PDB file of C-alpha atoms in Angstrom:
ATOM      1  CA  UNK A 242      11.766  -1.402  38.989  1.00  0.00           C
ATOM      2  CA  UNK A 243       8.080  -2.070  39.757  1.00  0.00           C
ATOM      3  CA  UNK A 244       6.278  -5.297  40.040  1.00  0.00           C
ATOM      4  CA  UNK A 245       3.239  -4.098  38.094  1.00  0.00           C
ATOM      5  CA  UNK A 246       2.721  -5.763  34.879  1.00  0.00           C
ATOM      6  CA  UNK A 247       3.968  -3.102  31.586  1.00  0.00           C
ATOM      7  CA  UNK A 248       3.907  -3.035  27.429  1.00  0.00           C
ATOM      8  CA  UNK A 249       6.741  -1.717  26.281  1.00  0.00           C
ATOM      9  CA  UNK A 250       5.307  -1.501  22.357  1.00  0.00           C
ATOM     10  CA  UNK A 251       8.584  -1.702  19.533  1.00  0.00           C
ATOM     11  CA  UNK A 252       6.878  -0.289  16.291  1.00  0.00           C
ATOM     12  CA  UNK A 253       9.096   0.304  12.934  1.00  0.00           C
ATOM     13  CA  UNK A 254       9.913  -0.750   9.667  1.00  0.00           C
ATOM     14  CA  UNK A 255      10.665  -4.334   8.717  1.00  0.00           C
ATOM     15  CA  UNK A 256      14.919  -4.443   9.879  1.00  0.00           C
ATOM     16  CA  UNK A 257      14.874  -1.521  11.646  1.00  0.00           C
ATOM     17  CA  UNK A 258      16.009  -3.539  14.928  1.00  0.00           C
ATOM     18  CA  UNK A 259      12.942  -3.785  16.975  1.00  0.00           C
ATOM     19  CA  UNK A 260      13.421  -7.541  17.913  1.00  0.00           C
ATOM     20  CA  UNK A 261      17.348  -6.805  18.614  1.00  0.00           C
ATOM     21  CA  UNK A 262      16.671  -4.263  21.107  1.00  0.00           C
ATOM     22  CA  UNK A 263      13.604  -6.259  22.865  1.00  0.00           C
ATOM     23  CA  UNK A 264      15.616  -9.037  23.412  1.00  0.00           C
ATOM     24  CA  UNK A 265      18.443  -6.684  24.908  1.00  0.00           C
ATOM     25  CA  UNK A 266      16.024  -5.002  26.888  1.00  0.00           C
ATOM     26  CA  UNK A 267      14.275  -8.495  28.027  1.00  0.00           C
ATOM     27  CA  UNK A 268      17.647  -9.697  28.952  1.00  0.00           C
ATOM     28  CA  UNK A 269      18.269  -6.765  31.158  1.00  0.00           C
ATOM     29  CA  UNK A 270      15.040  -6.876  32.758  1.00  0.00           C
ATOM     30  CA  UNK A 271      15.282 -10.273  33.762  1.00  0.00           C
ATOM     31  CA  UNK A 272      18.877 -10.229  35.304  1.00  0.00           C
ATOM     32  CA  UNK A 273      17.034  -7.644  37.393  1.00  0.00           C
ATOM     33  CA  UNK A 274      14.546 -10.321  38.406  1.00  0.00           C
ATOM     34  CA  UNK A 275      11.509  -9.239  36.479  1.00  0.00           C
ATOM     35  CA  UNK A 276       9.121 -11.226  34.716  1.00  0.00           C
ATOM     36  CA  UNK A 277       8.795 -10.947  31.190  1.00  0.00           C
ATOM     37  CA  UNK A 278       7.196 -12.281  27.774  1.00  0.00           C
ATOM     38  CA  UNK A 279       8.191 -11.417  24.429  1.00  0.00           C
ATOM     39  CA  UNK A 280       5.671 -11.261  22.328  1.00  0.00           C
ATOM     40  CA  UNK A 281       7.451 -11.051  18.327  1.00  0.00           C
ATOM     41  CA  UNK A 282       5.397 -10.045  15.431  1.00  0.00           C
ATOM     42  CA  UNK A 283       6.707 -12.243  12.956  1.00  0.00           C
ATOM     43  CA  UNK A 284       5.966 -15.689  15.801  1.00  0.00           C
ATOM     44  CA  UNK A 285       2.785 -14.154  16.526  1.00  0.00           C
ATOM     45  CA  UNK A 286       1.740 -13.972  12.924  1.00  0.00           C
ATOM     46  CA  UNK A 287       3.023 -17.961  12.967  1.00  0.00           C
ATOM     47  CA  UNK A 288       1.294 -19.306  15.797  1.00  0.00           C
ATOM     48  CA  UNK A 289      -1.835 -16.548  16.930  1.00  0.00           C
ATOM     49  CA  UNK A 290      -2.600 -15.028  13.440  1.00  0.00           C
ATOM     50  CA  UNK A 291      -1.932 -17.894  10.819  1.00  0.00           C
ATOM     51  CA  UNK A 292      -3.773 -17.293   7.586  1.00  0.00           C
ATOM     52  CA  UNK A 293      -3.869 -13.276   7.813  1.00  0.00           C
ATOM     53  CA  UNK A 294      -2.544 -11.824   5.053  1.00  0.00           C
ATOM     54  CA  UNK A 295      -1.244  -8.074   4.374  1.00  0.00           C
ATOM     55  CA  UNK A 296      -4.472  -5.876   3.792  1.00  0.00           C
ATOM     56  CA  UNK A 297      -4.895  -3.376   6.390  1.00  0.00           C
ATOM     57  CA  UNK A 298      -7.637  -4.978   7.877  1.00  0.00           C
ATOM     58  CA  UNK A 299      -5.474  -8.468   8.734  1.00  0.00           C
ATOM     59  CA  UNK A 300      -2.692  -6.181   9.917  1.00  0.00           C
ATOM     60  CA  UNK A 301      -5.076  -4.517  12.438  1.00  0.00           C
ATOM     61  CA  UNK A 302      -6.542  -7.835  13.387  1.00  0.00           C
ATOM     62  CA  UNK A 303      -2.837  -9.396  14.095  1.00  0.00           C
ATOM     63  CA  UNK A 304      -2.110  -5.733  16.021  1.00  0.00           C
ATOM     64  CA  UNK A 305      -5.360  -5.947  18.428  1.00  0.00           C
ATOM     65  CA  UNK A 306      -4.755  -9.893  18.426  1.00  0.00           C
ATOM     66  CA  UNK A 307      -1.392  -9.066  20.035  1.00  0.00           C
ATOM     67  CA  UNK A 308      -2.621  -6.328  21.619  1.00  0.00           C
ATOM     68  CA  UNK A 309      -5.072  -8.641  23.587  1.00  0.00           C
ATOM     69  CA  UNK A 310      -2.433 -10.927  24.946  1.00  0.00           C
ATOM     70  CA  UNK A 311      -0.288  -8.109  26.179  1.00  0.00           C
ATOM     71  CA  UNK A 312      -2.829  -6.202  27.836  1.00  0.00           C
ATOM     72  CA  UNK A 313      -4.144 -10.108  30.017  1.00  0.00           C
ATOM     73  CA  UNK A 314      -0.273 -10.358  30.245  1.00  0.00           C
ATOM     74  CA  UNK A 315       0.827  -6.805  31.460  1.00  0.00           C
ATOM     75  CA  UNK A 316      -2.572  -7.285  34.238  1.00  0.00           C
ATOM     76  CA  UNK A 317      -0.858  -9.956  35.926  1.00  0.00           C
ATOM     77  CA  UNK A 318       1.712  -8.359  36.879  1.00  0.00           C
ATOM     78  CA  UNK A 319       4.332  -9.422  33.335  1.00  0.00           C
ATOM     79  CA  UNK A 320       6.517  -6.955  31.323  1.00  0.00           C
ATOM     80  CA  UNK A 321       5.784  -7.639  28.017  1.00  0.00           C
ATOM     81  CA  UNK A 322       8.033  -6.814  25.092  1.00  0.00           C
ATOM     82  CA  UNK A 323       5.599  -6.517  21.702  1.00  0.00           C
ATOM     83  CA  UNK A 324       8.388  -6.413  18.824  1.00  0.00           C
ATOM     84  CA  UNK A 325       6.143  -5.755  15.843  1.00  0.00           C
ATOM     85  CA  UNK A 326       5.737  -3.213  12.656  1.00  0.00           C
ATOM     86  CA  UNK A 327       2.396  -2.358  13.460  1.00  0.00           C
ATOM     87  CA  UNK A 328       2.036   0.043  10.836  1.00  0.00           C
ATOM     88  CA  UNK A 329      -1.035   2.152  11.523  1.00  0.00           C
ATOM     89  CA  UNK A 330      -1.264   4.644  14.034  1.00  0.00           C
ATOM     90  CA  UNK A 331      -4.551   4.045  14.863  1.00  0.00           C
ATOM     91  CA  UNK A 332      -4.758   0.516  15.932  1.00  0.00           C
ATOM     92  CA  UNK A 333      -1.171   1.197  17.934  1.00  0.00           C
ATOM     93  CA  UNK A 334      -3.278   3.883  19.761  1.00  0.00           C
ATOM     94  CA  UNK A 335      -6.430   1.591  20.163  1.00  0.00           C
ATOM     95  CA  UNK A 336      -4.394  -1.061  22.015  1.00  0.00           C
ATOM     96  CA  UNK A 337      -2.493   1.712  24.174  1.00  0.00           C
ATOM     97  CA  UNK A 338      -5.862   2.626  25.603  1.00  0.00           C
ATOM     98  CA  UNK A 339      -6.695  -1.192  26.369  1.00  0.00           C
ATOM     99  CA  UNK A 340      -3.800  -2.003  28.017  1.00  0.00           C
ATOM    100  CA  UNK A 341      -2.817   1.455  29.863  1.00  0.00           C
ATOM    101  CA  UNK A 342       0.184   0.638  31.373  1.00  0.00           C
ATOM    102  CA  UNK A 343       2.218   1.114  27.839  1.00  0.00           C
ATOM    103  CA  UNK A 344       5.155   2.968  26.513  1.00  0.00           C
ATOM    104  CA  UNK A 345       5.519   3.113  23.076  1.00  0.00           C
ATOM    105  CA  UNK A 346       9.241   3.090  21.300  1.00  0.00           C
ATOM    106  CA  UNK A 347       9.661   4.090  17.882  1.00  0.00           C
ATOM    107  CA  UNK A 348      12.759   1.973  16.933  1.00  0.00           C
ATOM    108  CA  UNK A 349      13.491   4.445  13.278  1.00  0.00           C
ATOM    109  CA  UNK A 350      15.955   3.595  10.485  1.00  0.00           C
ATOM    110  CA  UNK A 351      16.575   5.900   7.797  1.00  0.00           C
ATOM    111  CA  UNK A 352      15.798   3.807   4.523  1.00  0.00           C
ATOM    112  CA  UNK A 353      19.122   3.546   3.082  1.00  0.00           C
ATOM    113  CA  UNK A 354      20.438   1.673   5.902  1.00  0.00           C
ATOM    114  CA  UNK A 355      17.426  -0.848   5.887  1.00  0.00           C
ATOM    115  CA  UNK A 356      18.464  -1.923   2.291  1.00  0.00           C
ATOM    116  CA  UNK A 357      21.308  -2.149   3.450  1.00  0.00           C
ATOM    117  CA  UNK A 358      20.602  -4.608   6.257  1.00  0.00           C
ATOM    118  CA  UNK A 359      18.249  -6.535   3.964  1.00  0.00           C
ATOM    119  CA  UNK A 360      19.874  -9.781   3.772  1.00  0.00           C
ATOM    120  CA  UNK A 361      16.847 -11.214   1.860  1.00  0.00           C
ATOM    121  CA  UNK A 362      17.119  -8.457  -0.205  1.00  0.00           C
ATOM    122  CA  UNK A 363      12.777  -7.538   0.645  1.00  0.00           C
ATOM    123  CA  UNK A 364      13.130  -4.106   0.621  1.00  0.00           C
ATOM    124  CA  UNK A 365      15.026  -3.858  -2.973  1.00  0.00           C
ATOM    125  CA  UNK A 366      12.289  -6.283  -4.520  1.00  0.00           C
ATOM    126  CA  UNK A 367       9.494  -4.047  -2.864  1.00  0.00           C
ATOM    127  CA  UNK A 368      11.429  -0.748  -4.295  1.00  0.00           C
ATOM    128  CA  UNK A 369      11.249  -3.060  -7.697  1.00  0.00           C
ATOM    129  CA  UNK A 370       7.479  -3.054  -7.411  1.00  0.00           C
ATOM    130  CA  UNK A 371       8.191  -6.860  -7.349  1.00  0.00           C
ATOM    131  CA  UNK A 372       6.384  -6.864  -3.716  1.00  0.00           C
ATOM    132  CA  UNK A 373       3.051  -5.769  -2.841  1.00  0.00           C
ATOM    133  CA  UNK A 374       1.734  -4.661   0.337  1.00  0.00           C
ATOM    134  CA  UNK A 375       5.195  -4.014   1.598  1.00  0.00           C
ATOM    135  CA  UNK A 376       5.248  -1.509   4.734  1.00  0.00           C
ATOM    136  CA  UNK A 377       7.206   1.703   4.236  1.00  0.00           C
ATOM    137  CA  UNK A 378       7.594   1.065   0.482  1.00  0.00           C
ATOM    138  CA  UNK A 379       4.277   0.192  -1.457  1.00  0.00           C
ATOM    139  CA  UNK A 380       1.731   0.525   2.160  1.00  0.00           C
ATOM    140  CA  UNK A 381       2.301   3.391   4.365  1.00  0.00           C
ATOM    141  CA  UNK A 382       4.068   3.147   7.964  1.00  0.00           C
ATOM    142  CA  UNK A 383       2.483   6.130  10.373  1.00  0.00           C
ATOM    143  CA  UNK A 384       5.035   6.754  12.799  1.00  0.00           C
ATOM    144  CA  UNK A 385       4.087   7.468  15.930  1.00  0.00           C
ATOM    145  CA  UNK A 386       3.282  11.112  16.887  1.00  0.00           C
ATOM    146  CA  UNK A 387       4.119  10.996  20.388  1.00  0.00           C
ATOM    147  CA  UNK A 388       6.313   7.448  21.310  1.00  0.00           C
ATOM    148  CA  UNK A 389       8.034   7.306  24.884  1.00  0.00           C
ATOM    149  CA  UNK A 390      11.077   6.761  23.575  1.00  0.00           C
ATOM    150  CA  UNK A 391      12.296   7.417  19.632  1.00  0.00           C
ATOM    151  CA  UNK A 392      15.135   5.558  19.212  1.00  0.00           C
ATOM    152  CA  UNK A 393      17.450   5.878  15.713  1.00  0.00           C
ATOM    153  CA  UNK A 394      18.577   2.524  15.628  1.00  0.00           C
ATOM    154  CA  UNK A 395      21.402   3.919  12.457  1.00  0.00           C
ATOM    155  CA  UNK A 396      23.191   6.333  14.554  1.00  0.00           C
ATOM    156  CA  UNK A 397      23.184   5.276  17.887  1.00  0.00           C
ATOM    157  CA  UNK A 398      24.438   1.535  19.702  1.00  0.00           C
ATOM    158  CA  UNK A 399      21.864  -1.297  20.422  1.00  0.00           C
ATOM    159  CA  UNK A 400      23.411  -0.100  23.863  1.00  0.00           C
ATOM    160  CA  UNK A 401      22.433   2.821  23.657  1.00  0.00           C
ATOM    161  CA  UNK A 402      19.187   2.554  22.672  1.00  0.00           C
ATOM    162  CA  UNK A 403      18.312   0.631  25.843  1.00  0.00           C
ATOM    163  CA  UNK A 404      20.014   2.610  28.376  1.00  0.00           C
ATOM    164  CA  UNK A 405      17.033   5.408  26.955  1.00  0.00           C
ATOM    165  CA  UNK A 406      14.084   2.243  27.276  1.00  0.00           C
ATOM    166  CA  UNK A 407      15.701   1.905  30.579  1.00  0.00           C
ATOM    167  CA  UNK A 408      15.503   5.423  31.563  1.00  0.00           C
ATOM    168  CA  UNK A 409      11.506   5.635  30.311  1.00  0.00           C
ATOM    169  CA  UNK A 410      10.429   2.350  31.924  1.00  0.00           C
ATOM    170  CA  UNK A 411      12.172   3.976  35.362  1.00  0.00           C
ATOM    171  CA  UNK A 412      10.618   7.288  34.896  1.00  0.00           C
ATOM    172  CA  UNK A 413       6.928   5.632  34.343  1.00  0.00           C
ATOM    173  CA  UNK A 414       7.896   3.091  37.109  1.00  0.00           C
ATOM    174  CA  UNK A 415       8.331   6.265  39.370  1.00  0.00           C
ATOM    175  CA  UNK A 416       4.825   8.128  37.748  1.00  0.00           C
ATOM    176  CA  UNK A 417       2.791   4.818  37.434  1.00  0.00           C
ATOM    177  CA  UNK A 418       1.247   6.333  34.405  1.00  0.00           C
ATOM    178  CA  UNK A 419       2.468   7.199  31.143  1.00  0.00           C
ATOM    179  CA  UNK A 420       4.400  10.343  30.466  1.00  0.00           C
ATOM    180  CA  UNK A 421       5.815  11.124  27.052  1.00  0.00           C
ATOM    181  CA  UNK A 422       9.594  11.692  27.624  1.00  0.00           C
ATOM    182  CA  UNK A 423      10.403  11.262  23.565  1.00  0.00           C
TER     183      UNK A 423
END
């Protein structure tokens, strides 16, 4: 694997198991000695974007905000992990053209299963109308048209899922641009 810095961009819906295969892959791509930062939506929104709310202007401010550290990370020569919903299409795109050195994973889960993961029980308020602003159910999600890699994290193995990140970070590791292999 190559010693240039890379985003590897998680988008999906809230539980669809963007942070659980990020943290897979950035175990994995440290045992093979390469530097990495994982940058999680829900810390970044903690410590980077405190006091955004939900509208889709905050959300594209935390995206480019994120965005921003992964493209001064991925320059120096880090693989960064970005584990976030990022919900619109066009801000996703806008940071994919900063940083360059980016593929893009669609980590999809059909909607019965996320209720069914929701331990909080989020997504069967938001179905309620009892949430507002809630991505997928009450505020669009725009999948991506063209990811790297579209993963379907309710059929196949957290295993299995990486082994095809692998195989796209290898592939653009042997281009040195991006090439959609989805």
């Amino acid at each position: 694997m190559s010693d240039a810095g890379l985003t590897i961009w998680f988008t999906g819906l809230s539980g669809a198991g963007k942070s659980t295969l990020a943290n897979a892959l950035e175990a994995e791509l440290r045992s093979r000695g390469r530097r990495v930062e994982v940058l999680d939506g829900d810390v970044v929104r903690e410590n980077l974007s405190k006091g955004l709310g939900f509208s889709k202007e905050d959300r594209d401010v935390n995206i480019r905000r994120i965005g921003f550290v992964a493209h001064l990370l991925t320059r120096n020569g880090v693989t960064v992990l970005v584990s976030a919903i990022s919900p619109y299409r066009e801000v996703r795109d806008e940071v994919r053209a900063m940083i360059g050195r980016f593929i893009e994973v669609h980590v999809d889960c059909e909607m019965d299963e996320l209720v069914r993961r929701d331990v909080k029980g989020l997504y069967k308020k938001a179905l309620a109308g009892e949430i507002a602003n809630f991505t997928g159910v009450s505020d669009p999600y725009e999948a991506p048209l063209h990811p790297e890699v579209k993963v379907d994290s309710a059929r196949e193995s957290v295993a299995e899922s990486l082994d095809r990140v692998l195989e796209a970070i290898e592939q653009f590791d042997a281009v040195g641009t991006h090439g959609h292999t989805a």
